[in-house]
Coordinates of C-alpha atoms in Angstrom, one line a residue:
X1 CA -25.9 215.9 70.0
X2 CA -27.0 220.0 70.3
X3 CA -26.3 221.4 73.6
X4 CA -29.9 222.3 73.5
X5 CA -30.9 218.8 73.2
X6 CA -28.1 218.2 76.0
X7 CA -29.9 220.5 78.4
X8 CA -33.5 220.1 77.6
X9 CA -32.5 216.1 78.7
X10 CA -30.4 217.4 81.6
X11 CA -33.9 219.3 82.8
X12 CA -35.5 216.0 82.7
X13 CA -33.5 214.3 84.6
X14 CA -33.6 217.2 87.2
X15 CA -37.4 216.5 87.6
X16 CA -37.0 213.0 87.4
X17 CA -35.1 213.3 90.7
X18 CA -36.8 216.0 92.1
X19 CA -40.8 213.9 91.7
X20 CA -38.8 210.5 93.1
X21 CA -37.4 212.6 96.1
X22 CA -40.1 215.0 97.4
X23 CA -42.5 212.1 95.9
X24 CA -42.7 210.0 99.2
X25 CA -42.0 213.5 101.4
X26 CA -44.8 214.6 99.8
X27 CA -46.5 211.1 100.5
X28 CA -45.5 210.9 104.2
X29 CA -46.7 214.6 104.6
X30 CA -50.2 213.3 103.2
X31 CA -50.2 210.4 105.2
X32 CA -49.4 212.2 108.2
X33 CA -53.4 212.5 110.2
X34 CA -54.2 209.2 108.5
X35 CA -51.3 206.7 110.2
X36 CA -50.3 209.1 112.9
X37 CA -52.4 207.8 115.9
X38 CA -51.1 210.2 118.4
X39 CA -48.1 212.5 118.6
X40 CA -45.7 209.7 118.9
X41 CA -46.3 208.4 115.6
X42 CA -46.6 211.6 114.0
X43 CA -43.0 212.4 115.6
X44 CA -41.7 209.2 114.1
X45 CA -43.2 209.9 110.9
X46 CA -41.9 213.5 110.6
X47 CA -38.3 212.0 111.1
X48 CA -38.2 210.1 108.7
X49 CA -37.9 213.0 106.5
X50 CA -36.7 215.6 108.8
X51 CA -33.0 214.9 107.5
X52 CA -33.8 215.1 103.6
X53 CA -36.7 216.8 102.6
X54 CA -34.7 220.1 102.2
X55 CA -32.3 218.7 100.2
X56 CA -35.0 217.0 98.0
X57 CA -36.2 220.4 97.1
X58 CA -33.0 221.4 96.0
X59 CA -34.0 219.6 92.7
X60 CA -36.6 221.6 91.8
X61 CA -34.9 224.6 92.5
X62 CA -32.1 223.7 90.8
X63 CA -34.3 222.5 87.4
X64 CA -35.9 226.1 87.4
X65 CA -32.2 227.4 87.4
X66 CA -31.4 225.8 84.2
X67 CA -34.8 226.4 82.7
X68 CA -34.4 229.9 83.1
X69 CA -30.8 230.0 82.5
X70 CA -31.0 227.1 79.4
X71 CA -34.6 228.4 78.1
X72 CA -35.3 231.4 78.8
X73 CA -38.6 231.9 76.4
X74 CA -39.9 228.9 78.2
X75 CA -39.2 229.8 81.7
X76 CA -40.9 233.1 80.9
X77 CA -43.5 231.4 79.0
X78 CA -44.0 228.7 81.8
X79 CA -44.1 231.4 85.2
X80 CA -46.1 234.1 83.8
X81 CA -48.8 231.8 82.1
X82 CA -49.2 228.9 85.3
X83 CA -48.7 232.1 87.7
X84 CA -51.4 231.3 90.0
X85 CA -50.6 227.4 90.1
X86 CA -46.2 227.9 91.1
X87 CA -47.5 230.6 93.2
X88 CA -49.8 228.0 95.3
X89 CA -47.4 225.6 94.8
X90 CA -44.5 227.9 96.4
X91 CA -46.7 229.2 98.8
X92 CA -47.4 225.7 100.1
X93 CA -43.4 224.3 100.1
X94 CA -43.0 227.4 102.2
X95 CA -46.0 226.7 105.0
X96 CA -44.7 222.9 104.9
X97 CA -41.2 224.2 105.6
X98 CA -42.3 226.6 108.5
X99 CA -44.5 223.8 109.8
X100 CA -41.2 221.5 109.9
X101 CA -39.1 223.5 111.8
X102 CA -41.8 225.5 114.6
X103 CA -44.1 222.0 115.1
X104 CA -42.2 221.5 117.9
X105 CA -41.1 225.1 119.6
X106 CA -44.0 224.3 121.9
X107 CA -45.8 221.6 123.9
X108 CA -48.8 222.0 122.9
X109 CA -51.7 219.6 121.3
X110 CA -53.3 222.7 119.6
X111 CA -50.3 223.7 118.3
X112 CA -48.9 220.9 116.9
X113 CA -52.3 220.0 115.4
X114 CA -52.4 223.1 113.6
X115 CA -48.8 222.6 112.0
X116 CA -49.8 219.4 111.6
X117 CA -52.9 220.1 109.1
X118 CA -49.9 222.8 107.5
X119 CA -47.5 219.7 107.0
X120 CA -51.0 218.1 105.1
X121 CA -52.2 220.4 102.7
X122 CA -48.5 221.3 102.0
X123 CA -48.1 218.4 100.5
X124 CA -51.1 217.4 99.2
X125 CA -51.3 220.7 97.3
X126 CA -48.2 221.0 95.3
X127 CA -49.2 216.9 94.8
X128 CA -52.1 217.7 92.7
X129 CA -50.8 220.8 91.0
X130 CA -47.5 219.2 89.5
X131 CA -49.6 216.5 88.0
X132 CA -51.9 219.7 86.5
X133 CA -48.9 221.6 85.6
X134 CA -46.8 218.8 83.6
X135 CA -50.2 217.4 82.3
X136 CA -51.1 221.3 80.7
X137 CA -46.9 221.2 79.6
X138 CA -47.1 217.9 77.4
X139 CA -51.0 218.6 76.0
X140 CA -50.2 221.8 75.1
X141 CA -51.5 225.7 76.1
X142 CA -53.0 228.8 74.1
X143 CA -50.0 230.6 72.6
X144 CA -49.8 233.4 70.3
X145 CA -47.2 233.9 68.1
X146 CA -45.1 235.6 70.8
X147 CA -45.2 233.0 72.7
X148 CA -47.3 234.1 75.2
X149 CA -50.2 232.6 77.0
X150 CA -53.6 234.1 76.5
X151 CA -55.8 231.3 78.3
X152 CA -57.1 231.8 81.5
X153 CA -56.8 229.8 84.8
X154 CA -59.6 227.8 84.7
X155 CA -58.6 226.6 81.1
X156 CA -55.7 224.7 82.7
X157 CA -57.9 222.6 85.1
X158 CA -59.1 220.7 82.2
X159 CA -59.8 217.2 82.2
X160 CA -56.9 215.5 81.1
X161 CA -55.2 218.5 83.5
X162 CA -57.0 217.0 86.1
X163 CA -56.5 213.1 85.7
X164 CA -52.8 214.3 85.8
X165 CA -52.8 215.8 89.4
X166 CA -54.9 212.9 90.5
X167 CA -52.5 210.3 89.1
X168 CA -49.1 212.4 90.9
X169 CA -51.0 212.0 94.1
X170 CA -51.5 208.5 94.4
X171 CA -48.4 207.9 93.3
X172 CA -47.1 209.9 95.9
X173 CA -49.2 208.6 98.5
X174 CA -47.9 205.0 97.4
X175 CA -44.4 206.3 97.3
X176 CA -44.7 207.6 100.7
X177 CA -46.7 205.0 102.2
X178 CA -44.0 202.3 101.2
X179 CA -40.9 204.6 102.3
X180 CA -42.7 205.1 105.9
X181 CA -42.6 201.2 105.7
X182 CA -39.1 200.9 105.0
X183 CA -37.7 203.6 107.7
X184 CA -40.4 202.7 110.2
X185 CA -40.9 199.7 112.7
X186 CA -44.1 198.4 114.7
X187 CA -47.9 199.5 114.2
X188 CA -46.3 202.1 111.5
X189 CA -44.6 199.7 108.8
X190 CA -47.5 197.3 109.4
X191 CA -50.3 199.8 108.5
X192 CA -48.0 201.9 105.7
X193 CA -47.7 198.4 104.1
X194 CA -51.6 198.1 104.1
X195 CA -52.2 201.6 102.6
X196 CA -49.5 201.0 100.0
X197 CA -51.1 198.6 98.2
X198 CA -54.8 200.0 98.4
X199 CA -52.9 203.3 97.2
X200 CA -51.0 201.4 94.3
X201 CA -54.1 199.7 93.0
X202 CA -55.7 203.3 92.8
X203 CA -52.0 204.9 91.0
X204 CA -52.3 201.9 89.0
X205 CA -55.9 202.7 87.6
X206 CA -55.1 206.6 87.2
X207 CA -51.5 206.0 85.8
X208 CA -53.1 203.7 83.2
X209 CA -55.7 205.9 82.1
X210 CA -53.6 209.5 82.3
X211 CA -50.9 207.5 80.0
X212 CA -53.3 206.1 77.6
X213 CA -54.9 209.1 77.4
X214 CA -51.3 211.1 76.4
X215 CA -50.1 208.5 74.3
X216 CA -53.2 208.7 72.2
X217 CA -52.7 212.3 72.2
X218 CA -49.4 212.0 70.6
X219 CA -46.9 209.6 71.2
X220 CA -43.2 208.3 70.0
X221 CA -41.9 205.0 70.1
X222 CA -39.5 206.0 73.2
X223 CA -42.5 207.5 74.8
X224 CA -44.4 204.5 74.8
X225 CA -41.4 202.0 75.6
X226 CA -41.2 204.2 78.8
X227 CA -45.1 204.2 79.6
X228 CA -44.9 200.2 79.4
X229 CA -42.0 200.3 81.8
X230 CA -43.3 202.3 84.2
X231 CA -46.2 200.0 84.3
X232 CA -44.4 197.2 85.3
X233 CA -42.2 198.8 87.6
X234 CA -45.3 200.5 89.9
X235 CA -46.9 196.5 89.3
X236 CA -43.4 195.0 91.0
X237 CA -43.1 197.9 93.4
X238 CA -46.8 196.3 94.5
X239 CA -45.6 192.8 94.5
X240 CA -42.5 193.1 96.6
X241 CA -44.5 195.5 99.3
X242 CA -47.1 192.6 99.4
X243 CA -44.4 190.4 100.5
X244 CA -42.9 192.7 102.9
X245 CA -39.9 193.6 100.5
X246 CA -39.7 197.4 101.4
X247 CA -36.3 197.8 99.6
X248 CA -37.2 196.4 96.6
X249 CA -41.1 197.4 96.9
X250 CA -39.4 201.3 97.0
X251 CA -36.8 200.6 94.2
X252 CA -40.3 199.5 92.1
X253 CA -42.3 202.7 92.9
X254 CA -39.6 205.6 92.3
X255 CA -38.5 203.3 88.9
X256 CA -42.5 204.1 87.9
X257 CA -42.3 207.5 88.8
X258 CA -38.9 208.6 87.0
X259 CA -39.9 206.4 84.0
X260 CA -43.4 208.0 83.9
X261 CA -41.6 211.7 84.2
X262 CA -38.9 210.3 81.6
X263 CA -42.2 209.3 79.3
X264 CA -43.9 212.8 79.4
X265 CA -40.4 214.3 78.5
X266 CA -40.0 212.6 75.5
X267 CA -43.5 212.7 74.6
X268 CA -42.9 216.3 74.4
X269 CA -39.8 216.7 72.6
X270 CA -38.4 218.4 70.6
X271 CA -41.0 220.6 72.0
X272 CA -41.0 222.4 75.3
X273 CA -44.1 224.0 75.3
X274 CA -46.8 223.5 72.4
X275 CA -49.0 225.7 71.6
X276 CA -52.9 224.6 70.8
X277 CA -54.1 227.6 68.9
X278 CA -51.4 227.1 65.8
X279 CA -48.1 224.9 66.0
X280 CA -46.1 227.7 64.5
X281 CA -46.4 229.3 67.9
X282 CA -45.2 226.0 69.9
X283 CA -41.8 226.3 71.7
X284 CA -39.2 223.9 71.0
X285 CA -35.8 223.2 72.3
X286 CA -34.5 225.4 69.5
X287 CA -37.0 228.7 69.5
X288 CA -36.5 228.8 72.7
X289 CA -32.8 227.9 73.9
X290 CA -29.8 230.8 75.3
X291 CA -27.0 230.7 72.7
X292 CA -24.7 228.4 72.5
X293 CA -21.5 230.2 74.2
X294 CA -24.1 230.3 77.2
X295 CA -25.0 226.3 77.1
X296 CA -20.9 225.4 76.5
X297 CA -20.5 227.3 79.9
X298 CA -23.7 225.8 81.9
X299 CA -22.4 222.4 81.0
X300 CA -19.1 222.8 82.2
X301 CA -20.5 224.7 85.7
X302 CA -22.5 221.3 85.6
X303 CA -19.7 218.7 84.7
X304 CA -18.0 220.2 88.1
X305 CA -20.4 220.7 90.2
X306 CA -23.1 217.8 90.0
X307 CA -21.0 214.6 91.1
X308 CA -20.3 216.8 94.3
X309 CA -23.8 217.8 95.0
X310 CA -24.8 213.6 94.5
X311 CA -22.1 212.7 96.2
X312 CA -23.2 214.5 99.4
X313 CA -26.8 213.5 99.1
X314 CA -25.8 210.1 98.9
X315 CA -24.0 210.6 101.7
X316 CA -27.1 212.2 103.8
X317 CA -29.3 208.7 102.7
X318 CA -26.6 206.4 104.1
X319 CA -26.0 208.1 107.2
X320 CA -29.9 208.5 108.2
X321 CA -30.4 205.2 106.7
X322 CA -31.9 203.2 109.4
X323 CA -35.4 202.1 110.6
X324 CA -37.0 204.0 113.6
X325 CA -40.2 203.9 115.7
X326 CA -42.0 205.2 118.9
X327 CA -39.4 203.3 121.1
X328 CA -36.7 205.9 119.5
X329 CA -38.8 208.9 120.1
X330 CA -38.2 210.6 124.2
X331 CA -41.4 211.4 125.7

């Protein structure tokens, strides 16, 4: 196998993790003025997280490292033309961040409300745009034959674009909604349960009709083996959290995300970018890829350094693995 091929998979699986990780922060974040009753809960809820949700970002940062690094006429290609969308995107992880760590340098009702409604739209809003983002990605952009995009803003919030962001969030929202069950106890877990599956049934609908609607696009056989899957896997994830399986409910919901990521991937391959206006002008893992003396030394930086950086986020799970609720939280 080409080392391009190599890292354009590596890339995948680098979003793979980083949409089942900041998924359910995202969803918690969301979720965070609809099950939070009172400060309490929103406490609990915010802990749940609290240990992780940095690391979880790491993903993301780390897949734009090897984009850029790996790809550079796509990186380029990618952060000039969705400019406006990263930047909202950035500039929401960053409120959400500052909203984690100075909620509570006060007691205060006002003050924590107004972090609180920064912890919301910081999720919600990189939620939606991912969805818009990696919809635009795999249906393709205006690109001339240097590879730059000439269409405007308001040509990437096109339908399909916009199906996209609306299937990420409820997917998130079920992804969170079924976490805060499984790390949560009482009144929490009881309701998180209840919005999960009114949540699923709605990712259910908009998964369905975003996939059908990129399979009939273009499709491949792996592509379409990995749609079905992820079907199945959100439709268990249901199942177990109607029977109060959290574990198994949460193993079902980040399977459908990853599979559904894994699907869009090799929809698009071996593009990375295709282009709308003529094909010649699409980028593809070759057009587009560093030379191969810089891949041979990525992949061994990589081969080093990735079983130590799992290793320690596994870690971090396990230790912060257990339940809590109000009864943990000091008044």
């Amino acid at each position: 196998m080409e080392l391009h091929t190599v890292w354009f998979l590596l890339i995948a699986v680098l979003f793979i993790g980083y949409f089942v990780l900041e998924g359910f922060d995202f969803g918690v974040g969301i979720l965070l003025p609809v099950l939070g009753r009172d400060d309490k809960q929103r406490r609990v809820m915010i802990n749940t997280i609290g240990p992780v949700w940095d690391g979880n970002e790491v993903w993301v940062i780390t897949a734009g490292g090897a984009m850029f690094a790996a790809f550079p006429e796509w990186y380029a290609t990618l952060f000039s033309g969705f400019y406006l969308p990263l930047l909202l995107i950035l500039v929401a992880l960053i409120l959400r961040g500052v909203a984690f760590e100075y909620r509570g340098k006060r007691h205060d009702a006002h003050w924590k409300h107004r972090w609180d409604l920064c912890i919301f739209f910081g999720s919600l809003v990189p939620a939606v745009l991912w969805g818009v983002a990696f919809a635009n990605i795999v249906r393709g952009v205006k690109l001339d034959a240097d590879h730059e995009y000439v269409g405007g803003f308001f040509d990437l919030l096109n339908p399909y674009a916009l199906v996209g962001g609306l299937t990420t969030l409820a997917l998130f929202v079920t992804h969170g909604a079924i976490f805060l069950a499984l790390k949560t106890t009482g009144d929490i877990r009881a309701r998180a349960n209840r919005i999960a599956f009114t949540a699923g049934l709605a990712a259910a609908v908009a998964a369905v009709v975003f996939l059908t609607w990129t399979l009939a696009h273009r499709y491949t056989a792996g592509s379409l083996i990995l749609a079905v899957l992820a079907a199945v896997a959100l439709l268990a994830g249901l199942a177990f959290n109607r029977v109060g399986r959290e574990g198994w409910a949460f193993v079902g919901t980040a399977a459908a995300i990853g599979l559904a990521v894994a699907a869009l991937f090799a929809n698009l391959y071996p593009d990375v970018m295709p282009s709308t206006l003529d094909e010649a002008n699409s980028l593809t893992v070759v057009n587009a890829s560093s030379t191969p003396y810089t891949l041979k030394i990525m992949s061994w930086v990589a081969l080093v350094f990735t079983p130590i950086v799992l290793l320690y986020q596994g870690w971090t799970y396990w230790v912060f693995r257990k339940r809590i609720g109000t009864q943990h939280i000091p008044d």
